[in-house]
Coordinates of C-alpha atoms and ligand atoms in Angstrom, one line a residue:
M1 CA -112.5 -40.4 -62.6
W2 CA -113.0 -40.7 -66.5
T3 CA -109.5 -39.5 -67.0
L4 CA -108.9 -43.1 -66.3
K5 CA -110.2 -44.4 -68.6
R6 CA -107.5 -43.8 -71.3
F7 CA -106.2 -47.2 -69.6
L8 CA -109.2 -49.0 -71.4
T9 CA -107.7 -48.0 -74.4
P10 CA -105.7 -51.3 -75.5
Y11 CA -108.9 -53.1 -74.8
K12 CA -111.0 -51.4 -76.6
S13 CA -112.2 -54.6 -78.5
A14 CA -113.1 -57.2 -75.5
A15 CA -115.0 -53.6 -73.8
I16 CA -116.4 -53.2 -77.0
L17 CA -117.6 -56.6 -77.4
A18 CA -118.7 -57.4 -73.8
P19 CA -121.9 -55.4 -74.0
L20 CA -122.9 -56.2 -77.3
L21 CA -122.6 -60.0 -75.9
M22 CA -125.3 -58.5 -73.5
V23 CA -127.9 -57.0 -76.0
L24 CA -127.7 -61.0 -77.2
E25 CA -128.6 -62.1 -73.4
V26 CA -131.4 -59.1 -73.1
A27 CA -132.7 -59.6 -76.0
M28 CA -133.1 -63.5 -75.6
D29 CA -134.6 -62.7 -71.8
L30 CA -137.3 -60.2 -73.2
L31 CA -138.6 -63.1 -75.6
Q32 CA -138.8 -65.5 -72.8
P33 CA -142.2 -64.0 -70.9
K34 CA -144.1 -63.9 -74.2
L35 CA -143.3 -67.6 -74.8
M36 CA -144.5 -68.7 -71.9
S37 CA -147.9 -66.7 -72.5
S38 CA -148.2 -68.3 -75.9
I39 CA -147.4 -72.1 -73.7
V40 CA -150.1 -71.0 -71.5
D41 CA -153.0 -69.2 -73.5
D42 CA -152.6 -71.1 -77.1
G43 CA -150.9 -74.0 -75.7
V44 CA -151.9 -75.2 -71.8
L45 CA -155.4 -73.7 -72.6
A46 CA -155.6 -74.6 -75.8
G47 CA -154.9 -77.9 -75.4
N48 CA -152.5 -77.5 -78.4
L49 CA -149.6 -80.2 -77.0
S50 CA -147.5 -80.0 -80.6
H51 CA -147.8 -75.9 -79.5
I52 CA -146.0 -76.7 -76.0
V53 CA -143.1 -79.0 -77.5
T54 CA -142.6 -76.4 -80.5
T55 CA -142.5 -72.7 -78.1
G56 CA -140.6 -75.5 -75.6
L57 CA -137.7 -75.7 -77.3
F58 CA -138.1 -72.1 -79.0
M59 CA -137.5 -71.6 -75.4
L60 CA -134.5 -73.7 -75.3
L61 CA -132.5 -72.5 -78.1
F62 CA -133.2 -68.8 -77.1
A63 CA -132.0 -69.8 -73.7
L64 CA -128.5 -71.2 -75.4
I65 CA -127.8 -68.0 -77.0
G66 CA -128.8 -66.3 -73.9
W67 CA -126.0 -68.4 -72.7
V68 CA -124.1 -67.9 -74.6
G69 CA -123.9 -63.9 -75.4
G70 CA -124.0 -63.6 -71.2
A71 CA -120.8 -66.2 -70.6
G72 CA -118.8 -64.6 -73.5
C73 CA -119.7 -60.9 -71.9
T74 CA -118.8 -61.8 -68.2
L75 CA -115.5 -63.0 -70.8
F76 CA -114.9 -60.3 -72.3
S77 CA -115.4 -57.7 -69.5
S78 CA -113.3 -60.0 -67.0
K79 CA -110.9 -59.5 -69.5
A80 CA -111.0 -55.4 -70.4
A81 CA -111.2 -55.1 -66.8
V82 CA -108.4 -57.1 -65.5
G83 CA -106.6 -55.8 -68.0
Y84 CA -107.2 -52.4 -66.9
G85 CA -106.4 -52.7 -63.6
T86 CA -103.0 -54.3 -64.3
D87 CA -102.1 -51.4 -66.7
L88 CA -103.3 -48.8 -64.2
R89 CA -101.9 -50.7 -61.2
Q90 CA -98.4 -50.6 -62.9
E91 CA -98.3 -46.9 -64.2
L92 CA -99.2 -46.1 -60.8
F93 CA -96.4 -48.1 -59.1
D94 CA -94.3 -46.4 -62.1
H95 CA -94.8 -42.9 -61.3
I96 CA -94.2 -43.6 -57.8
Q97 CA -91.0 -44.9 -58.7
K98 CA -90.1 -41.3 -60.1
F99 CA -91.1 -39.5 -56.8
S100 CA -88.7 -37.9 -55.4
F101 CA -87.4 -38.2 -50.9
R102 CA -89.6 -34.9 -50.5
N103 CA -92.8 -36.4 -52.5
L104 CA -92.5 -39.6 -50.3
D105 CA -92.3 -37.5 -47.5
T106 CA -95.9 -35.5 -48.1
F107 CA -97.8 -39.6 -48.8
Q108 CA -97.4 -41.9 -46.6
E109 CA -96.9 -45.5 -47.2
G110 CA -99.4 -47.8 -46.3
S111 CA -101.7 -45.1 -48.4
L112 CA -99.8 -45.5 -51.7
I113 CA -99.7 -49.2 -50.3
T114 CA -103.8 -48.7 -50.1
R115 CA -104.0 -46.6 -53.4
L116 CA -102.3 -49.3 -55.1
T117 CA -104.1 -52.2 -53.5
S118 CA -107.8 -51.6 -52.7
D119 CA -108.4 -48.7 -54.9
I120 CA -107.1 -50.3 -58.4
T121 CA -109.5 -53.3 -57.4
Q122 CA -112.1 -50.9 -56.8
M123 CA -111.9 -49.3 -60.6
Q124 CA -110.7 -52.7 -61.7
T125 CA -114.6 -53.9 -60.4
F126 CA -116.2 -50.7 -61.4
V127 CA -115.1 -51.3 -65.0
Q128 CA -116.3 -54.7 -65.1
M129 CA -119.3 -53.9 -63.9
L130 CA -120.0 -51.5 -66.2
L131 CA -119.4 -53.3 -69.0
R132 CA -121.8 -55.7 -67.9
M133 CA -124.3 -53.7 -66.6
F134 CA -125.0 -50.3 -67.7
I135 CA -125.9 -52.0 -71.1
R136 CA -128.1 -55.1 -69.8
S137 CA -130.2 -53.1 -66.8
P138 CA -131.2 -50.2 -68.5
M139 CA -132.1 -52.1 -71.6
L140 CA -133.8 -54.7 -69.5
I141 CA -135.5 -51.7 -68.0
I142 CA -137.1 -50.1 -71.2
G143 CA -138.0 -53.4 -73.0
S144 CA -139.8 -55.2 -70.2
I145 CA -142.1 -51.9 -69.9
I146 CA -142.6 -51.4 -73.3
M147 CA -143.7 -55.4 -74.2
A148 CA -145.2 -54.4 -70.5
F149 CA -147.5 -51.7 -72.3
T150 CA -147.9 -54.5 -75.5
I151 CA -149.9 -56.2 -73.6
S152 CA -151.8 -54.0 -70.9
V153 CA -151.4 -50.4 -71.9
K154 CA -153.8 -50.3 -68.1
L155 CA -152.0 -52.0 -66.1
A156 CA -148.3 -50.4 -67.5
L157 CA -149.5 -47.8 -65.9
I158 CA -148.9 -49.2 -62.4
L159 CA -145.2 -49.5 -63.4
I160 CA -145.2 -45.5 -64.2
L161 CA -146.5 -45.2 -60.6
S162 CA -143.6 -47.5 -58.7
V163 CA -140.7 -47.5 -60.7
P164 CA -140.2 -43.4 -60.4
I165 CA -140.5 -44.1 -56.3
L166 CA -138.1 -47.0 -56.4
F167 CA -135.2 -45.1 -58.2
I168 CA -135.7 -42.0 -56.0
I169 CA -135.4 -44.3 -53.2
L170 CA -132.3 -46.3 -54.3
Y171 CA -130.8 -42.3 -55.3
I172 CA -131.3 -41.1 -51.4
L173 CA -129.9 -44.2 -50.3
I174 CA -126.6 -43.5 -52.2
S175 CA -125.9 -40.2 -52.2
A176 CA -126.5 -40.4 -48.2
S177 CA -123.1 -43.4 -48.6
Y178 CA -121.3 -41.7 -50.8
P179 CA -119.3 -40.1 -48.1
L180 CA -118.9 -43.0 -46.0
F181 CA -117.5 -44.9 -48.7
A182 CA -115.1 -42.0 -49.0
S183 CA -114.2 -42.0 -45.3
V184 CA -113.6 -45.7 -45.5
Q185 CA -110.9 -45.5 -47.8
N186 CA -109.2 -42.6 -45.4
K187 CA -110.5 -45.6 -42.7
L188 CA -108.4 -48.2 -44.8
D189 CA -105.2 -45.9 -44.8
K190 CA -104.7 -45.7 -41.6
V191 CA -104.9 -49.4 -40.7
N192 CA -102.1 -49.9 -43.3
A193 CA -100.3 -47.3 -41.9
V194 CA -100.1 -48.8 -39.2
L195 CA -99.5 -52.2 -40.3
Q196 CA -96.4 -50.9 -42.9
E197 CA -95.0 -49.2 -39.8
N198 CA -95.4 -51.5 -37.2
L199 CA -93.9 -54.6 -39.7
A200 CA -91.0 -52.3 -40.6
G201 CA -90.3 -52.0 -37.3
I202 CA -91.4 -55.0 -35.4
R203 CA -87.9 -55.5 -34.3
V204 CA -88.0 -52.7 -32.2
V205 CA -91.7 -53.3 -30.6
K206 CA -90.4 -56.6 -29.5
A207 CA -87.2 -55.7 -27.9
F208 CA -89.2 -52.7 -26.3
A209 CA -92.0 -55.2 -25.0
R210 CA -94.8 -52.6 -26.7
A211 CA -96.2 -56.0 -28.6
R212 CA -99.6 -54.7 -26.3
Q213 CA -99.4 -51.2 -26.9
E214 CA -99.1 -51.8 -30.9
K215 CA -101.7 -54.4 -30.8
K216 CA -103.8 -51.4 -29.4
R217 CA -102.7 -49.3 -32.1
F218 CA -104.4 -51.6 -34.7
Q219 CA -107.1 -52.8 -33.3
Q220 CA -107.9 -49.1 -33.1
A221 CA -107.4 -48.4 -36.7
N222 CA -108.8 -51.9 -37.7
E223 CA -111.8 -51.4 -35.6
D224 CA -112.4 -47.8 -36.5
Y225 CA -112.6 -48.8 -39.8
T226 CA -114.7 -51.6 -39.6
H227 CA -116.8 -49.3 -37.3
T228 CA -117.1 -47.3 -41.0
A229 CA -117.5 -49.6 -43.7
V230 CA -120.6 -51.2 -41.5
K231 CA -122.2 -48.4 -41.0
A232 CA -121.7 -47.7 -44.9
W233 CA -123.2 -51.4 -45.8
R234 CA -126.0 -50.6 -43.5
I235 CA -127.5 -48.2 -45.5
V236 CA -127.0 -50.0 -48.7
S237 CA -128.3 -53.0 -46.7
L238 CA -131.4 -51.4 -46.8
N239 CA -131.8 -51.4 -50.7
A240 CA -132.8 -55.0 -50.4
P241 CA -136.4 -54.9 -48.0
V242 CA -137.2 -51.8 -49.8
L243 CA -136.7 -53.2 -53.8
S244 CA -138.5 -56.7 -52.2
L245 CA -141.2 -54.2 -50.3
M246 CA -141.8 -52.4 -53.6
L247 CA -142.0 -55.2 -55.9
N248 CA -144.3 -57.5 -54.0
A249 CA -146.5 -54.5 -53.5
T250 CA -146.4 -53.8 -57.1
I251 CA -147.1 -57.9 -58.0
V252 CA -150.2 -57.5 -55.5
A253 CA -151.7 -54.2 -57.2
V254 CA -150.8 -56.2 -61.0
L255 CA -152.7 -59.0 -59.5
W256 CA -155.6 -57.2 -58.1
F257 CA -156.3 -54.9 -61.6
G258 CA -155.0 -57.8 -63.2
G259 CA -157.8 -60.6 -61.8
F260 CA -160.4 -58.5 -62.8
Q261 CA -159.4 -57.8 -66.6
V262 CA -158.8 -61.5 -66.4
V263 CA -162.1 -62.2 -64.9
G264 CA -163.9 -59.6 -67.2
G265 CA -161.8 -61.1 -70.3
D266 CA -159.6 -57.7 -70.8
I267 CA -157.0 -59.7 -70.8
A268 CA -155.6 -63.6 -71.3
A269 CA -154.1 -65.4 -68.1
G270 CA -150.9 -66.0 -69.6
D271 CA -150.7 -62.9 -70.7
L272 CA -151.2 -62.1 -67.0
I273 CA -148.2 -64.2 -65.7
A274 CA -146.1 -62.9 -69.1
F275 CA -146.8 -59.2 -67.2
I276 CA -146.2 -60.3 -63.9
N277 CA -142.2 -61.9 -65.3
Y278 CA -141.6 -58.2 -66.8
V279 CA -142.8 -56.1 -64.0
T280 CA -139.9 -58.9 -61.8
V281 CA -137.7 -58.2 -64.5
V282 CA -138.0 -54.2 -64.3
L283 CA -138.0 -53.9 -60.4
S284 CA -134.6 -56.0 -59.8
S285 CA -132.9 -54.5 -62.8
L286 CA -133.3 -51.3 -61.4
T287 CA -131.9 -52.7 -57.9
S288 CA -128.8 -53.8 -60.1
I289 CA -128.6 -50.0 -61.5
G290 CA -128.7 -49.2 -57.7
M291 CA -126.0 -51.1 -57.2
M292 CA -124.1 -50.1 -59.8
M293 CA -124.5 -46.4 -58.5
M294 CA -122.8 -47.7 -55.4
S295 CA -120.7 -48.9 -57.2
F296 CA -119.4 -46.0 -59.2
S297 CA -119.8 -43.5 -56.0
R298 CA -116.9 -46.1 -54.5
A299 CA -114.8 -46.1 -57.7
K300 CA -115.2 -41.9 -57.6
V301 CA -113.1 -42.3 -54.3
S302 CA -110.7 -44.2 -55.7
A303 CA -109.8 -42.8 -59.3
T304 CA -109.7 -39.1 -57.0
R305 CA -107.1 -40.8 -54.9
I306 CA -105.3 -42.6 -57.5
N307 CA -105.6 -39.5 -59.7
E308 CA -104.2 -37.6 -57.0
V309 CA -101.4 -39.6 -56.9
L310 CA -101.1 -40.2 -60.7
H311 CA -100.9 -35.8 -60.1
T312 CA -98.1 -35.4 -58.3
Q313 CA -95.6 -34.0 -59.8
P314 CA -91.9 -35.8 -59.1
D315 CA -90.5 -32.4 -57.9
I316 CA -86.9 -33.4 -59.2
Q317 CA -87.1 -33.2 -62.8
S318 CA -83.8 -34.4 -64.6
G319 CA -81.9 -31.8 -66.7
D320 CA -80.9 -33.1 -69.9
D321 CA -76.8 -32.0 -70.0
M322 CA -75.0 -35.7 -70.6
S323 CA -71.6 -37.0 -69.8
R324 CA -69.8 -34.5 -67.8
K325 CA -67.0 -36.9 -67.5
G326 CA -64.5 -35.4 -65.0
A327 CA -62.2 -35.8 -62.0
G328 CA -65.6 -35.7 -59.1
Q329 CA -65.6 -32.2 -58.1
V330 CA -68.2 -30.8 -56.1
E331 CA -69.1 -27.1 -54.6
F332 CA -71.3 -25.6 -52.6
R333 CA -72.4 -22.3 -53.2
D334 CA -74.0 -20.4 -50.7
V335 CA -76.6 -23.1 -50.1
Y336 CA -79.9 -22.8 -47.9
F337 CA -82.2 -26.7 -47.5
R338 CA -85.2 -27.0 -45.3
Y339 CA -87.8 -29.4 -45.2
D340 CA -90.7 -27.4 -44.3
G341 CA -90.5 -24.6 -42.0
E342 CA -87.4 -23.9 -41.1
H343 CA -84.1 -23.7 -43.2
T344 CA -81.8 -26.6 -41.6
L345 CA -78.8 -25.5 -44.0
S346 CA -78.0 -22.1 -43.9
G347 CA -75.2 -20.3 -46.1
I348 CA -73.4 -23.8 -47.3
T349 CA -70.3 -22.7 -49.6
L350 CA -67.6 -25.3 -49.8
T351 CA -65.5 -26.6 -52.4
A352 CA -64.2 -30.6 -53.1
R353 CA -61.5 -30.6 -55.5
P354 CA -61.3 -33.9 -57.6
G355 CA -59.0 -36.5 -55.6
E356 CA -59.7 -35.4 -52.2
K357 CA -60.9 -36.4 -49.0
V358 CA -63.9 -34.0 -47.3
A359 CA -65.2 -35.2 -44.0
L360 CA -67.5 -33.5 -42.2
L361 CA -68.3 -33.6 -38.5
G362 CA -71.0 -32.1 -36.2
S363 CA -73.7 -33.0 -33.6
T364 CA -76.6 -35.0 -34.4
G365 CA -79.2 -33.1 -36.1
S366 CA -76.3 -30.6 -37.7
G367 CA -77.3 -31.2 -40.8
K368 CA -74.5 -33.6 -42.9
T369 CA -77.1 -35.9 -44.2
S370 CA -79.0 -32.9 -45.6
L371 CA -75.5 -32.1 -46.8
V372 CA -74.7 -34.7 -48.5
Q373 CA -78.4 -35.5 -50.1
L374 CA -78.2 -32.8 -52.0
I375 CA -74.8 -33.7 -54.4
P376 CA -76.9 -36.6 -56.0
R377 CA -79.9 -34.8 -55.8
L378 CA -82.4 -36.8 -53.4
Y379 CA -83.7 -33.1 -52.0
D380 CA -83.0 -29.9 -54.2
A381 CA -81.3 -26.7 -52.3
S382 CA -84.3 -24.1 -51.6
Q383 CA -81.5 -21.5 -52.4
G384 CA -77.7 -21.4 -53.7
E385 CA -76.4 -23.4 -56.3
V386 CA -74.6 -27.3 -55.6
L387 CA -72.4 -28.4 -59.1
V388 CA -70.6 -31.1 -59.8
N389 CA -68.1 -31.0 -62.1
G390 CA -69.1 -27.3 -62.3
V391 CA -72.6 -28.2 -63.7
N392 CA -75.5 -27.2 -61.4
V393 CA -76.7 -30.4 -60.5
R394 CA -80.5 -28.9 -62.0
N395 CA -79.4 -29.2 -65.3
W396 CA -77.5 -32.6 -64.9
D397 CA -79.5 -35.8 -66.6
L398 CA -80.1 -37.4 -63.4
Q399 CA -79.7 -40.8 -64.5
D400 CA -76.3 -39.8 -65.1
L401 CA -75.2 -38.2 -62.0
R402 CA -76.5 -40.3 -59.9
S403 CA -74.4 -43.0 -61.5
R404 CA -71.2 -40.7 -60.6
V405 CA -72.3 -39.5 -57.3
S406 CA -72.6 -42.7 -54.9
I407 CA -73.9 -42.6 -51.7
V408 CA -73.5 -45.0 -48.8
L409 CA -76.6 -44.3 -46.5
Q410 CA -76.7 -43.4 -43.0
E411 CA -79.3 -46.4 -43.1
S412 CA -77.7 -49.6 -44.9
I413 CA -81.0 -51.2 -46.1
L414 CA -80.6 -54.3 -48.1
F415 CA -82.7 -56.2 -50.5
S416 CA -83.6 -60.1 -50.1
G417 CA -81.4 -61.9 -52.7
S418 CA -78.0 -63.0 -52.8
I419 CA -75.2 -61.2 -51.3
R420 CA -74.3 -60.7 -55.4
D421 CA -77.6 -59.0 -56.3
N422 CA -77.6 -57.0 -53.4
I423 CA -73.8 -55.9 -54.2
C424 CA -74.2 -55.7 -58.1
F425 CA -77.6 -53.4 -57.6
G426 CA -76.9 -50.5 -59.0
R427 CA -74.2 -52.7 -61.9
P428 CA -75.7 -56.0 -62.5
D429 CA -73.3 -56.3 -65.3
A430 CA -69.9 -56.2 -62.8
T431 CA -67.4 -59.2 -63.8
E432 CA -66.4 -61.4 -60.8
A433 CA -63.5 -59.8 -60.3
E434 CA -64.3 -55.7 -60.1
L435 CA -67.0 -57.7 -57.8
R436 CA -64.4 -59.4 -55.3
A437 CA -62.2 -55.7 -55.6
A438 CA -64.6 -53.6 -54.2
A439 CA -65.9 -55.8 -51.4
Q440 CA -62.0 -56.3 -50.7
A441 CA -61.6 -52.2 -50.3
A442 CA -65.1 -52.4 -48.1
A443 CA -63.2 -55.2 -45.6
A444 CA -66.4 -57.4 -46.4
D445 CA -64.7 -60.0 -48.6
D446 CA -63.0 -61.9 -46.2
F447 CA -66.1 -62.5 -43.9
I448 CA -68.3 -63.1 -47.0
M449 CA -65.9 -66.0 -47.8
N450 CA -66.6 -67.3 -44.9
L451 CA -70.1 -67.7 -44.8
K452 CA -71.1 -71.6 -46.7
D453 CA -72.4 -70.3 -49.6
G454 CA -70.0 -67.1 -50.0
Y455 CA -71.5 -64.5 -52.0
D456 CA -74.2 -66.2 -53.7
T457 CA -75.9 -66.4 -49.6
E458 CA -79.5 -65.4 -49.9
L459 CA -80.4 -62.4 -47.4
G460 CA -83.3 -62.3 -45.5
Q461 CA -86.1 -59.2 -46.3
R462 CA -83.6 -55.9 -45.4
G463 CA -80.8 -58.5 -44.5
V464 CA -81.9 -59.3 -41.7
N465 CA -79.2 -62.1 -40.9
L466 CA -76.2 -59.7 -41.6
S467 CA -74.8 -58.0 -38.7
G468 CA -75.3 -54.0 -38.2
G469 CA -71.6 -54.2 -39.1
Q470 CA -71.8 -56.5 -41.8
K471 CA -74.5 -54.6 -43.5
Q472 CA -72.5 -51.4 -43.9
R473 CA -70.1 -53.4 -45.5
I474 CA -71.8 -54.5 -48.0
S475 CA -73.5 -51.0 -48.4
I476 CA -69.7 -49.5 -48.7
A477 CA -69.1 -52.4 -51.6
R478 CA -72.5 -51.7 -53.4
A479 CA -71.0 -47.5 -53.5
L480 CA -67.6 -48.9 -54.6
L481 CA -68.9 -50.9 -57.3
M482 CA -70.4 -48.1 -59.0
Q483 CA -67.0 -46.9 -59.3
P484 CA -68.1 -43.3 -58.6
E485 CA -66.1 -39.9 -59.2
V486 CA -68.1 -39.3 -55.9
L487 CA -68.2 -41.5 -52.8
I488 CA -70.5 -39.6 -50.3
L489 CA -69.9 -42.3 -46.4
D490 CA -72.7 -40.9 -44.1
D491 CA -71.7 -42.3 -41.0
S492 CA -71.5 -45.8 -42.9
T493 CA -68.2 -47.1 -40.2
S494 CA -70.5 -46.1 -37.3
A495 CA -71.2 -49.8 -37.0
V496 CA -67.6 -51.8 -37.3
D497 CA -64.3 -51.3 -35.1
L498 CA -61.8 -49.4 -35.1
R499 CA -59.3 -51.6 -36.6
T500 CA -62.4 -52.8 -39.3
E501 CA -62.6 -48.9 -40.6
A502 CA -59.2 -48.5 -40.8
I503 CA -58.7 -51.4 -43.2
I504 CA -61.5 -49.6 -45.1
Q505 CA -60.1 -46.3 -45.4
K506 CA -56.8 -47.3 -46.3
A507 CA -58.7 -49.5 -49.5
L508 CA -60.6 -46.1 -49.6
H509 CA -57.7 -44.2 -49.7
S510 CA -55.8 -46.4 -53.1
L511 CA -59.2 -47.1 -54.6
M512 CA -60.3 -43.4 -54.9
K513 CA -57.5 -41.6 -55.5
N514 CA -58.8 -39.9 -58.3
S515 CA -62.6 -39.4 -57.1
T516 CA -63.9 -37.1 -54.3
T517 CA -64.9 -39.2 -51.1
F518 CA -67.3 -37.2 -48.7
L519 CA -66.9 -38.7 -45.5
I520 CA -69.6 -38.2 -42.2
A521 CA -68.4 -39.6 -39.1
Q522 CA -68.4 -39.2 -35.6
R523 CA -65.5 -40.0 -34.4
I524 CA -62.6 -37.7 -35.4
S525 CA -60.2 -40.5 -35.4
S526 CA -61.9 -41.3 -38.9
V527 CA -61.7 -37.9 -40.2
K528 CA -58.8 -36.8 -38.7
D529 CA -56.4 -37.8 -42.1
A530 CA -58.9 -36.0 -44.4
D531 CA -58.2 -33.1 -46.6
C532 CA -60.6 -30.7 -45.5
I533 CA -62.7 -30.9 -42.5
Y534 CA -65.9 -28.7 -42.7
V535 CA -67.5 -28.5 -38.7
L536 CA -71.2 -28.4 -39.0
D537 CA -73.2 -27.2 -35.7
E538 CA -77.5 -25.9 -36.3
G539 CA -77.0 -26.0 -40.3
E540 CA -74.1 -23.6 -41.0
I541 CA -70.3 -23.9 -40.8
V542 CA -68.2 -22.5 -38.0
A543 CA -65.0 -24.2 -38.7
S544 CA -62.9 -25.4 -41.6
G545 CA -59.6 -26.9 -42.2
T546 CA -57.3 -29.5 -41.7
H547 CA -56.8 -31.5 -38.7
E548 CA -53.5 -29.6 -37.3
H549 CA -55.6 -26.1 -38.3
L550 CA -58.6 -26.7 -36.6
M551 CA -56.8 -27.9 -33.6
A552 CA -55.0 -24.4 -33.4
H553 CA -57.6 -22.5 -34.5
S554 CA -60.9 -23.8 -34.1
S555 CA -62.0 -23.6 -30.0
H556 CA -64.9 -25.8 -31.1
Y557 CA -63.2 -28.5 -33.2
Q558 CA -61.2 -28.7 -29.5
A559 CA -64.5 -29.2 -27.5
I560 CA -65.4 -31.8 -29.6
Y561 CA -61.5 -33.5 -29.9
Y562 CA -61.5 -33.5 -25.5
S563 CA -64.9 -34.5 -25.3
Q564 CA -64.3 -37.7 -27.3
Q565 CA -60.9 -38.2 -26.3
R566 CA -62.1 -38.3 -22.5
K567 CA -65.1 -41.1 -23.5
E568 CA -61.7 -43.7 -25.1
D569 CA -59.9 -43.1 -21.9
V570 CA -61.8 -43.7 -20.6
Q571 CA -62.9 -47.0 -22.7
F572 CA -59.8 -47.6 -23.2
G573 CA -58.1 -46.1 -20.3
Ligands
ATP601 N1 -87.1 -35.5 -44.4 C1 -87.4 -34.7 -43.1 N2 -88.1 -34.3 -42.5 C2 -88.1 -33.2 -42.4 N3 -87.4 -33.0 -41.4 C3 -86.3 -33.5 -41.5 C4 -85.8 -34.5 -42.5 N4 -84.7 -35.3 -42.4 C5 -83.7 -34.8 -41.7 N5 -84.5 -33.0 -40.6 C6 -84.7 -32.8 -39.9 O1 -83.0 -32.0 -39.8 C7 -82.1 -31.1 -39.4 C8 -80.9 -32.7 -39.5 O2 -81.3 -33.6 -40.1 P1 -79.6 -34.3 -40.5 O3 -80.0 -35.6 -40.6 O4 -79.0 -33.7 -41.6 O5 -78.8 -34.5 -39.7 P2 -77.3 -35.3 -39.2 O6 -76.7 -33.6 -39.0 O7 -76.8 -35.8 -39.6 O8 -77.7 -35.9 -37.7 P3 -76.8 -37.3 -37.2 O9 -75.7 -37.1 -37.0 O10 -77.8 -38.0 -36.4 O11 -77.3 -38.4 -38.5 C9 -82.8 -32.5 -38.0 O12 -83.3 -32.0 -37.0 C10 -83.6 -33.3 -38.5 O13 -85.1 -33.2 -37.7
MG602 MG1 -76.9 -38.3 -40.9

């Protein structure tokens, strides 16, 4: 947990000032009971009015100084804590941006959200509390005990007895609640996971009329969280009654023994009042320490969870080979790949020469997406080499590689913002002409110009106000605008009609004639004119060649061809 303290470094001065100002407040607080006893003994009991007035004024003055110290401490400790939280949150966010797809597979999104929000808040609260309390409480306790001893050693012995007892009780309560708070954060993860998944898929939920089941799922996670949290707080809440019991017992003891001493003339009445004041301060400061320990144990849980993310090395590290400009030659040399468990791809060997159009065909789950994701290093091959322009992708500068290899993912993901922003996502500096050209090649220009605001049309979150085919075309335009050397289209025309698909293909043909295109498609009609078609089955290439070659030599390909032929006959015949 202490590794996270480096985030406090930029706020060092505020973090040092806060406790110093607190010393001022505490010192003033400690003086008050003494002055009060002087008012009682030398003023009230001695009938000395001017002493009451001057001492009263001093009390006011000290209170004012204490107030300045306290307010200053709050100000600086808040400044340091908020700064700390902000920096930590930013660092965590930045680190997550470096995560590879594989890293993202391990942490659930819901859990990342909890870590970015609740866990950071927990740390922030702790830092603020620490800066205010870690000086205040111990100083108040020690100071008050010393003051108590100066008043009466005999009475102070009562404190020596009650303080350790209270301390032990607090310690037990806190140790009991610590494991519960770890589990509270985990339950909160679950709540956020359900929430996140539900919101991302709320349309599916509605379409399948699953709202009731989802409600139940959420309710379960939510109640589970509440249950654990209540259990933890129940233990914590025992603090208050235990404290007030100890406090009252101690005061009764002090009054009992002190009363005899006052009567016997060993101690003045005012001193007894001051003494009781000090006792109250000692015991209530102990609760503050209890609260601080609580906050500490919660922060420790959160720190562990934050460090888990910060210490996860992005499993894809950039190489440093820059500027390997070429025309987009791609080569797979005996490549194996697995997510975890069995191999998803085995013994893949293929070459795509610059300017070629390579097609991947295969049933669903055969590994097409997995294969192309290795080219821009969204995942790393487990064995074998993937080369772009003759250089192993592992040696490429990652930024450079990904600016040359553009992928249109199977699922079109757009962002809220204008259509223009979305297409220019990878190249915000593109000119209007480039933008239009990319959109035209993706057969998107026409429909965009028909929208009321054209390219400035605002999209909802994830582009909800567009049709599936429109989203696909914007995704293609976004990739084309990168003017990539390698363009990968993962089933990117599945949602457009055959005529639009033909338009896109034709435009691509002229636009991408100097670079390489990987085309994944379900329909043979979409890949017929490819320079080479690879047929994938269960992660292996079972046949390759041109359409004509495959028609003549591959039974696998023929089977796919005829099955689609029949379907089309049914559809169009
Ligand atoms: N992130 C992942 N983690 C674990 N397994 C995965 C992951 N993504 C895909 N798989 C598995 O890898 C195999 C190949 O999936 P892939 O997405 O490459 O198939 P595909 O050929 O693209 O299928 P489709 O035509 O349906 O898009 C499947 O069995 C799938 O379950
Ligand atoms: Mg796929």
